[in-house]
Coordinates of N, CA and C in Angstrom, one line a residue:
X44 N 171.8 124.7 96.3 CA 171.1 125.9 95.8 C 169.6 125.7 96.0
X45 N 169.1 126.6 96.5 CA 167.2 126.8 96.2 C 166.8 126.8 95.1
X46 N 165.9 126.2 95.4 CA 164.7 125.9 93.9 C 164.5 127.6 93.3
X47 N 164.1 128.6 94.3 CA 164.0 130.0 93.8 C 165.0 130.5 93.3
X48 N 166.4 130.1 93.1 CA 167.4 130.6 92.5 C 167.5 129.8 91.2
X49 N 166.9 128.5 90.7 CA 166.9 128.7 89.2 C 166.4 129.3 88.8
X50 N 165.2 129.9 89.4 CA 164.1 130.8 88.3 C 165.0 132.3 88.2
X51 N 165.9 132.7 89.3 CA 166.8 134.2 89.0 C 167.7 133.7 88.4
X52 N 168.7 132.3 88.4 CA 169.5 132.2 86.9 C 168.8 132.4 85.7
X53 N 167.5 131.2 85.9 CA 167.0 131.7 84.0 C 167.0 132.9 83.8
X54 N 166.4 133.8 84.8 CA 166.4 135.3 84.0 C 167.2 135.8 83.7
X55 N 168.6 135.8 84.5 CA 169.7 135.8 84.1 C 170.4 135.9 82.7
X56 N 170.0 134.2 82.8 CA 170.5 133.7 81.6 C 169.8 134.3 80.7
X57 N 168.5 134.4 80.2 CA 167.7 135.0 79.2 C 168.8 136.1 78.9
X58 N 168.8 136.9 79.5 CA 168.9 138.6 79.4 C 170.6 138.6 79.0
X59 N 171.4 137.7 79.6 CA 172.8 138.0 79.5 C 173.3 136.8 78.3
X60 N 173.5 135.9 78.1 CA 173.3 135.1 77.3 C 172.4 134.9 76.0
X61 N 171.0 135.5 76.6 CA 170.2 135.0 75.0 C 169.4 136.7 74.6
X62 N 169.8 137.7 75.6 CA 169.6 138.7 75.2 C 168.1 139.1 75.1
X63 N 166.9 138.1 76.1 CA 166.1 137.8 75.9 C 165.2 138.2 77.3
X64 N 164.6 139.0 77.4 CA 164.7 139.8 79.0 C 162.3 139.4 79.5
X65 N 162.3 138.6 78.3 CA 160.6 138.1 78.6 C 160.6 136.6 79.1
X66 N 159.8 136.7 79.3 CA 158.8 135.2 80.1 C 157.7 135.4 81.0
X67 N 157.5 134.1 81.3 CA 156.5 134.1 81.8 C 156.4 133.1 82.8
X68 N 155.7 133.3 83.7 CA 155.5 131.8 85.4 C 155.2 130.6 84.6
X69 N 154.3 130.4 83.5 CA 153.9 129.1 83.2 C 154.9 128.2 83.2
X70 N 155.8 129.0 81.7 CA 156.6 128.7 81.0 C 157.8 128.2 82.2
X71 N 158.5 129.3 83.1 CA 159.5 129.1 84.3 C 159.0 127.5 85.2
X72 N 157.7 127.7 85.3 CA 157.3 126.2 86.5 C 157.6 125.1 85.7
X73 N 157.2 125.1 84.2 CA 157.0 123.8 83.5 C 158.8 123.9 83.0
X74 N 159.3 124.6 82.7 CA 161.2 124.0 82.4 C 161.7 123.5 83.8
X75 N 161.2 123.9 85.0 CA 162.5 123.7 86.1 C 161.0 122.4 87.2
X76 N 160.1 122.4 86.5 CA 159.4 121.4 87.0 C 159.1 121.5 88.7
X77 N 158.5 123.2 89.0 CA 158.4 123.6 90.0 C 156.7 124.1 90.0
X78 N 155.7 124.2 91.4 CA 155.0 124.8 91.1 C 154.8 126.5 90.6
X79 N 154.0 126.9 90.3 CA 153.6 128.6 89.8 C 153.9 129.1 90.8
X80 N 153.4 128.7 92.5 CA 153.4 129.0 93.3 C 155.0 129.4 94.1
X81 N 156.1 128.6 93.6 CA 157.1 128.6 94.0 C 158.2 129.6 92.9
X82 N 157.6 129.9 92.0 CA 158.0 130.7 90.2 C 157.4 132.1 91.2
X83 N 156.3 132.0 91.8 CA 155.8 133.3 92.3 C 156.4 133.9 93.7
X84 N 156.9 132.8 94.2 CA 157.6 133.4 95.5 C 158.9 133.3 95.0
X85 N 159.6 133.2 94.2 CA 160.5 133.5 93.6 C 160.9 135.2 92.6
X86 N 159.4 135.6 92.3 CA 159.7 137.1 91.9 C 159.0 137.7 92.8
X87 N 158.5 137.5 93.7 CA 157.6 138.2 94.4 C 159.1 139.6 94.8
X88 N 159.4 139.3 95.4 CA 160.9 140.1 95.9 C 161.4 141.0 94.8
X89 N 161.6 140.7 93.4 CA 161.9 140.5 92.3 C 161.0 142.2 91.7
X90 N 159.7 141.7 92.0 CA 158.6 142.9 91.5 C 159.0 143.6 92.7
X91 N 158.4 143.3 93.7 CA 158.4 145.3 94.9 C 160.0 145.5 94.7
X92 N 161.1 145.2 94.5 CA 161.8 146.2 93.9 C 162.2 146.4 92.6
X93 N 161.2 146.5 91.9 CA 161.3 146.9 90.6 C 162.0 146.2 89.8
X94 N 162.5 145.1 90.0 CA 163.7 144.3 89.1 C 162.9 144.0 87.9
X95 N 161.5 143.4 88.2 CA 160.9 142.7 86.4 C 159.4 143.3 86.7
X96 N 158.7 143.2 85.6 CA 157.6 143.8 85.5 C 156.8 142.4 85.3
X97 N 155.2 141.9 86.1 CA 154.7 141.0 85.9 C 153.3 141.0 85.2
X98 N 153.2 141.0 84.0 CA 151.9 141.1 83.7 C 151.2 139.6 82.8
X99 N 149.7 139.7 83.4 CA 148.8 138.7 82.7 C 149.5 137.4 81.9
X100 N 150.1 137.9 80.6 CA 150.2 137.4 79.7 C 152.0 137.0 79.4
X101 N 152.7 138.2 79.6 CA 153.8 137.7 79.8 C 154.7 138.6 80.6
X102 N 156.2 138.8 81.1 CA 157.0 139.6 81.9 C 157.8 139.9 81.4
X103 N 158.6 140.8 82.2 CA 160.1 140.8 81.6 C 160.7 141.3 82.8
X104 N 162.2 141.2 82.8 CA 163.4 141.8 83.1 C 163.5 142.7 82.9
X105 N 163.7 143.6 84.1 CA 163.9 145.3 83.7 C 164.9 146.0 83.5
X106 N 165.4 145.5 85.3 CA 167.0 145.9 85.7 C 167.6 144.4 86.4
X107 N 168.4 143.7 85.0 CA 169.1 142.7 85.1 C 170.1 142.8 86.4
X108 N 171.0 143.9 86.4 CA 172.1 144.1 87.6 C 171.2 144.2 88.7
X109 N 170.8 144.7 88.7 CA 170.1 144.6 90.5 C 169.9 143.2 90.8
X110 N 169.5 142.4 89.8 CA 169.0 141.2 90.2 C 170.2 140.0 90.0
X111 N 170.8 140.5 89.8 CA 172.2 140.0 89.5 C 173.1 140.3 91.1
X112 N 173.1 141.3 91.5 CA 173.3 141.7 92.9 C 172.5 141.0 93.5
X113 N 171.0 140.9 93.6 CA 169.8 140.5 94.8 C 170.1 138.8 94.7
X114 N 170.3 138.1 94.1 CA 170.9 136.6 93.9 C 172.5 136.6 94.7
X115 N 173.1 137.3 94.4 CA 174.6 137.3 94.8 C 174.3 137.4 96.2
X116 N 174.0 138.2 97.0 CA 173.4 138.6 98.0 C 172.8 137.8 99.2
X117 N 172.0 136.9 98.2 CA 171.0 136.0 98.7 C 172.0 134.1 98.7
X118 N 172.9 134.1 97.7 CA 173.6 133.1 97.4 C 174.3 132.1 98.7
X119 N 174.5 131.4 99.2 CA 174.9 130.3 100.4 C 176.1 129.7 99.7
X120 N 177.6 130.1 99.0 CA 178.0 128.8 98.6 C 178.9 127.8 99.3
X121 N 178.4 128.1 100.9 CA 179.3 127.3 101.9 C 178.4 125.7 102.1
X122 N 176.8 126.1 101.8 CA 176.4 125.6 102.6 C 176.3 124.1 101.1
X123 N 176.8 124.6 99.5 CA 176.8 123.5 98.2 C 178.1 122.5 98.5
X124 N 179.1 122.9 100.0 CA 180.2 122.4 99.6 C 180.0 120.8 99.8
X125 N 180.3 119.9 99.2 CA 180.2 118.6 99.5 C 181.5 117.8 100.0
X126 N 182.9 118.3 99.3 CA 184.0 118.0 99.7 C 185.0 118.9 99.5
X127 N 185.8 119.3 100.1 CA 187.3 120.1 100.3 C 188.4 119.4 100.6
X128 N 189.8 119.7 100.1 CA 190.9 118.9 100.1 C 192.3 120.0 99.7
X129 N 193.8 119.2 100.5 CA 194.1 120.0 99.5 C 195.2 119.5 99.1
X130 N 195.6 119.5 98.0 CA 196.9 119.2 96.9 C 198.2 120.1 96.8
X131 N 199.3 119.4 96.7 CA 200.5 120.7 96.8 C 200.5 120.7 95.5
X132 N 200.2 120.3 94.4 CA 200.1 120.2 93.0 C 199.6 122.0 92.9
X133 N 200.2 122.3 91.3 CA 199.9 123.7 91.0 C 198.2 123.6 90.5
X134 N 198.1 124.7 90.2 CA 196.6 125.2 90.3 C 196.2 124.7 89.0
X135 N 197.4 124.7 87.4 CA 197.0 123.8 86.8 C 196.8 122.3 86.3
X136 N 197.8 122.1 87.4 CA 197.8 120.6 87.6 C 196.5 120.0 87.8
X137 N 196.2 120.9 88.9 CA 194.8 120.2 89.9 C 193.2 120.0 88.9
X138 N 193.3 121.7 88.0 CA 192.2 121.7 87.1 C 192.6 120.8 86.1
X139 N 193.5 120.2 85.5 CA 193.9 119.2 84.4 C 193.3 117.7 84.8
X140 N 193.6 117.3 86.5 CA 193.3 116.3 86.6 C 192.0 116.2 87.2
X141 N 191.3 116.8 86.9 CA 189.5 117.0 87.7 C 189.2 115.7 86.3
X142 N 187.8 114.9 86.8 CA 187.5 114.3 86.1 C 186.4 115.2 85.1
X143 N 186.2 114.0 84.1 CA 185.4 115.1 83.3 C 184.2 115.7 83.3
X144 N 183.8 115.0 84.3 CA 182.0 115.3 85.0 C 181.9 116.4 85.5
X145 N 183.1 117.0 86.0 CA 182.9 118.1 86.9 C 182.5 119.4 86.0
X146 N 182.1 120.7 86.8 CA 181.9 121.7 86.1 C 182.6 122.8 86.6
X147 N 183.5 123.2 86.0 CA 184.2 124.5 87.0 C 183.2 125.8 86.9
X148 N 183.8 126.1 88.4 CA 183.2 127.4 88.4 C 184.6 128.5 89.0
X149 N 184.0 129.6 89.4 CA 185.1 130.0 90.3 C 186.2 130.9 89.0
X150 N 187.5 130.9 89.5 CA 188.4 131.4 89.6 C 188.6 130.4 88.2
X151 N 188.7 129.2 88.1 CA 189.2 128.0 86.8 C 188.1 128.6 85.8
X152 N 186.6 128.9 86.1 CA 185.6 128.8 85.3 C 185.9 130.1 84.2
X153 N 186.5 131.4 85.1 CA 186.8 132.6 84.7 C 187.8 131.8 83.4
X154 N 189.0 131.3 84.2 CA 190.2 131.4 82.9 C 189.3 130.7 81.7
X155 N 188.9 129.5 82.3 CA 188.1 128.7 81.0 C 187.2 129.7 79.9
X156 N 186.4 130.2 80.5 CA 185.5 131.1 79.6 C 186.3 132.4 79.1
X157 N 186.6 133.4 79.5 CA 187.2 134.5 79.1 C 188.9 134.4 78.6
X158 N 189.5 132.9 79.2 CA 190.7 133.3 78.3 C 192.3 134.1 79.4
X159 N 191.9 134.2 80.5 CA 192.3 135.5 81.4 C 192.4 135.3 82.3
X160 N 193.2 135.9 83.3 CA 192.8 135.6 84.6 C 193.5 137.7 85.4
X161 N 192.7 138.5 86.3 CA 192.8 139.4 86.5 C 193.7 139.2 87.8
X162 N 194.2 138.3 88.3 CA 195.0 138.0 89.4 C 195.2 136.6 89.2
X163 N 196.4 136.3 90.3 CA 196.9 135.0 90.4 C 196.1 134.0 91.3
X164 N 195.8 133.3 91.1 CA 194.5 132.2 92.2 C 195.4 131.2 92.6
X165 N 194.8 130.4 93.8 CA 195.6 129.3 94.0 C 194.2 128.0 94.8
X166 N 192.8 128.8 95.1 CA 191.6 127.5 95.4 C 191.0 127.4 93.9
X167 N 190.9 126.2 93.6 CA 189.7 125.9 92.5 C 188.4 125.3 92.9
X168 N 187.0 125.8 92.4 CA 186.0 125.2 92.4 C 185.3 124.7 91.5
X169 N 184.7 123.4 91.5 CA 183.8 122.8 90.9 C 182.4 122.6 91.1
X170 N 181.5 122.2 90.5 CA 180.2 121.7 90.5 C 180.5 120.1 90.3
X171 N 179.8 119.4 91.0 CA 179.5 118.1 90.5 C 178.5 117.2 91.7
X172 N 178.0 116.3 91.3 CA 176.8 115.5 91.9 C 177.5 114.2 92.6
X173 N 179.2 113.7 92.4 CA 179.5 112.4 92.5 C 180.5 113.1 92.8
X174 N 180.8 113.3 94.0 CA 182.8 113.5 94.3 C 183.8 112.5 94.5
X175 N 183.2 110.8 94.1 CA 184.1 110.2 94.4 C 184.8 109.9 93.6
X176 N 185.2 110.3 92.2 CA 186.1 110.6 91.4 C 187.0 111.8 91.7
X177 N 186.3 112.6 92.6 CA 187.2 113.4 92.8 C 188.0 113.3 93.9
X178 N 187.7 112.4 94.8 CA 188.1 112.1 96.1 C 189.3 111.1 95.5
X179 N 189.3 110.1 94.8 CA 189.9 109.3 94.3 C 191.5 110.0 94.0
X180 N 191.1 111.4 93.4 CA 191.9 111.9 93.0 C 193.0 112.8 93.2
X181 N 192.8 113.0 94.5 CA 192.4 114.3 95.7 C 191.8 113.8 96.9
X182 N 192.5 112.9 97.5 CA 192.1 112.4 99.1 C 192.3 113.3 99.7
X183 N 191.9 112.9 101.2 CA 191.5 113.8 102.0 C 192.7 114.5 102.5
X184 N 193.5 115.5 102.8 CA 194.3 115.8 103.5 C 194.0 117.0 104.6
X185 N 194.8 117.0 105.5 CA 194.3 117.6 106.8 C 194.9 119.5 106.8
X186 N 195.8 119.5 105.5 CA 196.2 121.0 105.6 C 194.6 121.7 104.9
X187 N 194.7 122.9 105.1 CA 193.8 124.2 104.9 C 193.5 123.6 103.3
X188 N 192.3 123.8 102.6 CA 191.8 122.8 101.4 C 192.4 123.9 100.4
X189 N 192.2 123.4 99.3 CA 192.4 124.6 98.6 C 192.0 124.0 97.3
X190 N 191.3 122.7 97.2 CA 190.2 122.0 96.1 C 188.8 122.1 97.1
X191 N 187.1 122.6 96.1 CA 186.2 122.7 96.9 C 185.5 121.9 95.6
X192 N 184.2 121.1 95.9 CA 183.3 120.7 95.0 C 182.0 120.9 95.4
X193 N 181.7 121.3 94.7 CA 180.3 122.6 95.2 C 179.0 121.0 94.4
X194 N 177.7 120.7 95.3 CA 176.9 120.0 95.1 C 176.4 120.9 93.4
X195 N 176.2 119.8 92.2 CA 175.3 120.9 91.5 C 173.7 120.6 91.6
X196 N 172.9 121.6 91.3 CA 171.8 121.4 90.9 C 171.4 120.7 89.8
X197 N 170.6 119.5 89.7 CA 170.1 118.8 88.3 C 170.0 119.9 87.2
X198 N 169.9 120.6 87.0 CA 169.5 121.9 85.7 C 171.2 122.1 85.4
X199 N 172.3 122.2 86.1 CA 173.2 123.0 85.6 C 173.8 121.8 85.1
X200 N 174.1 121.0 85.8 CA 174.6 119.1 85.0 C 174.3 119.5 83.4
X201 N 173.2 120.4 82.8 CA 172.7 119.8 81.3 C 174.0 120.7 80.7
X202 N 174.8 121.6 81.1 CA 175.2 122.4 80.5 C 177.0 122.1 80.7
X203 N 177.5 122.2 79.7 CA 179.0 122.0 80.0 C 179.5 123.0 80.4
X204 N 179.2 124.3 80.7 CA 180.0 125.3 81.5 C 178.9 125.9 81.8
X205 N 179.1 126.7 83.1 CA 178.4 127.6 83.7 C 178.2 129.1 82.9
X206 N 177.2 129.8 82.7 CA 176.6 130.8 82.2 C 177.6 132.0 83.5
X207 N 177.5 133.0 82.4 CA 178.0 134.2 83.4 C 177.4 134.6 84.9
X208 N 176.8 134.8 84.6 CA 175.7 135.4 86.0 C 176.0 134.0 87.1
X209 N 175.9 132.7 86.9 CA 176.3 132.0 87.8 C 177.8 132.0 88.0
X210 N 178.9 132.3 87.4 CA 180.4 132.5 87.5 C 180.1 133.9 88.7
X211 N 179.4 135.0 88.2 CA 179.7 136.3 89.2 C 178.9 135.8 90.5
X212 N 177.9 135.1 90.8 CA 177.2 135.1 92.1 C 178.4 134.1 92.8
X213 N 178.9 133.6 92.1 CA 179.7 132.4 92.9 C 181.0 133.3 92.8
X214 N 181.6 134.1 92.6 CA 183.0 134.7 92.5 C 182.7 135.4 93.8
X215 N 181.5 136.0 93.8 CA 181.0 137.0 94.5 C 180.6 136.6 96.2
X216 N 181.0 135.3 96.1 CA 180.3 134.1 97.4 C 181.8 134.0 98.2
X217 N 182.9 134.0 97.1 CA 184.0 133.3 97.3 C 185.0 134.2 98.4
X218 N 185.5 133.8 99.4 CA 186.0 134.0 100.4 C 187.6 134.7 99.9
X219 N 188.0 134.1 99.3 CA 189.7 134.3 98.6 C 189.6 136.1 98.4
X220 N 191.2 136.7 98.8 CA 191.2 138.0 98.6 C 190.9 138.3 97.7
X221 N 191.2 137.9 96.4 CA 191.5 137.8 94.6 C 190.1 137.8 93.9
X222 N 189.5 137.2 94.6 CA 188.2 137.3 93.9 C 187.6 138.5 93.8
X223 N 187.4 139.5 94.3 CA 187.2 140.7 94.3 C 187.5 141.5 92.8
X224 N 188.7 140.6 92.1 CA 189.5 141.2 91.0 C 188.5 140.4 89.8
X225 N 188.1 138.8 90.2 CA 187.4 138.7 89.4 C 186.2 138.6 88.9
X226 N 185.6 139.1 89.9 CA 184.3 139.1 90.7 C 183.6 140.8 89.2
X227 N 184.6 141.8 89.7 CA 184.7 143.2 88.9 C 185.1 142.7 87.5
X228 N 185.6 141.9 87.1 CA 186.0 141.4 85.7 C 185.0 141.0 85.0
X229 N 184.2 140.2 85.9 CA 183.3 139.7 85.2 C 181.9 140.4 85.2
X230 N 181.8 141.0 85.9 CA 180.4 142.1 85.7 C 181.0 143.1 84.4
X231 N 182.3 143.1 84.3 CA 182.4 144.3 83.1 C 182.0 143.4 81.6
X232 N 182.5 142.4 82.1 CA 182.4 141.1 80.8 C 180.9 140.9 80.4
X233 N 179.8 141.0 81.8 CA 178.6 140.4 81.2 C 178.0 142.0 80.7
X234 N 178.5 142.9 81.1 CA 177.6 144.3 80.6 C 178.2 144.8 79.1
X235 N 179.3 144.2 78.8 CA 179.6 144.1 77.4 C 178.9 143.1 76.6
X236 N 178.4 142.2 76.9 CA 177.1 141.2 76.5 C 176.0 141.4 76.5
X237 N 175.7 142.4 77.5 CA 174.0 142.9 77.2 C 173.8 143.9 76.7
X238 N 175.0 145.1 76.0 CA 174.8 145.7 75.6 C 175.0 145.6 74.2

C-alpha cells in the first residue's frame, strides 16, 4: 500500500468510525511519521475535487463517499500479494486455521465484522507481515489459489480488525464475481454509520 493511502484511511476512519470528519497535515505527518509534504500530496487530489476543505488552522472531510470511491479507484491489491495457495479444505476450515497474526480482510473480514455474508465465497484474504506460518500451514500447491496474504502496512498490524472503508476498497479491488454483493453490503453498512 502507499504511504498516501494511510493518510485517505485515517480520513476515512475519522469520519466512518469515530464520526470525526476534522484534522489537520501536522497532526496526519506526525501519527503515520510521514513528511507534511507527502500529507500534502496526498490531499492535493483530495481538495480540487472537493472531497475535504483545507484551511490554515485545521480541515475537514466534506464528501467521505467520493473519497471512499477516489481510494477504491486508486487501490493496487494485486501488487500487496505476498503469497497465494490453495486448500481443498472448506472456506471455514481454512479461516479457522489462519494463524493468529493474521488480519482478515475480504470476504472472511465481512462475515467477521457484520455477522453475514450477502453471497456464498470460496477465496479468503488476509493481511500479514510474516507468511511463513501461513505457508506452514497452506503450502504451496499448483491448482488455481484460493488462500491470498496481502503484505500489511506497519499502521494496520496495531489494530485487530480492519476498519470499514479498508474492507470496501479491498472488496472493491477483489476479482471474485461475489464481491460485487459485498462490496454494495458494505457501503450500505458504512452509510448507516455515518449517519
Amino acid at each position: 500500500m502507499l504511504k498516501i493511502e494511510y493518510v485517505w484511511r485515517e480520513l476515512l476512519d475519522r469520519v466512518i468510525e469515530k464520526k470525526n470528519p476534522d484534522f489537520t497535515i501536522t497532526e496526519l505527518a506526525k501519527k503515520y511519521s510521514l513528511s507534511t509534504s507527502v500529507v500534502n500530496h496526498a490531499l492535493i487530489p483530495l481538495r480540487d475535487l472537493n472531497i475535504v476543505k483545507i484551511n490554515k488552522t485545521s480541515s475537514k472531510v466534506v464528501d467521505w463517499e467520493r473519497l471512499l470511491f477516489f481510494w477504491a479507484t486508486r487501490r493496487n491489491i494485486k501488487k500487496d500479494i505476498i503469497y497465494s495457495t490453495f486448500s481443498p479444505l472448506s472456506v471455514y476450515d481454512r479461516e479457522g486455521l489462519m494463524p493468529f497474526s493474521v488480519i482478515p480482510t475480504g470476504y472472511t473480514a465481512f462475515r467477521y465484522l457484520l455477522n453475514k455474508t450477502p453471497a456464498d465465497y470460496d477465496h479468503v484474504y488476509f493481511y500479514s507481515n510474516n507468511a511463513e506460518k501461513v505457508i506452514k500451514r497452506f503450502p504451496k500447491n499448483k491448482r488455481p489459489p484460493n488462500i491470498y496474504i496481502l503484505q500489511s502496512d506497519p499502521y494496520l498490524l496495531k489494530f485487530i480488525k480492519i476498519g470499514l472503508a479498508q474492507l470496501f476498497v479491498d472488496l472493491w479491488n477483489l476479482p471474485e464475481w461475489y464481491s460485487k454483493d459485498f462490496q454494495e453490503s458494505t457501503l450500505l453498512e458504512i452509510r448507516r454509520n455515518v449517519e
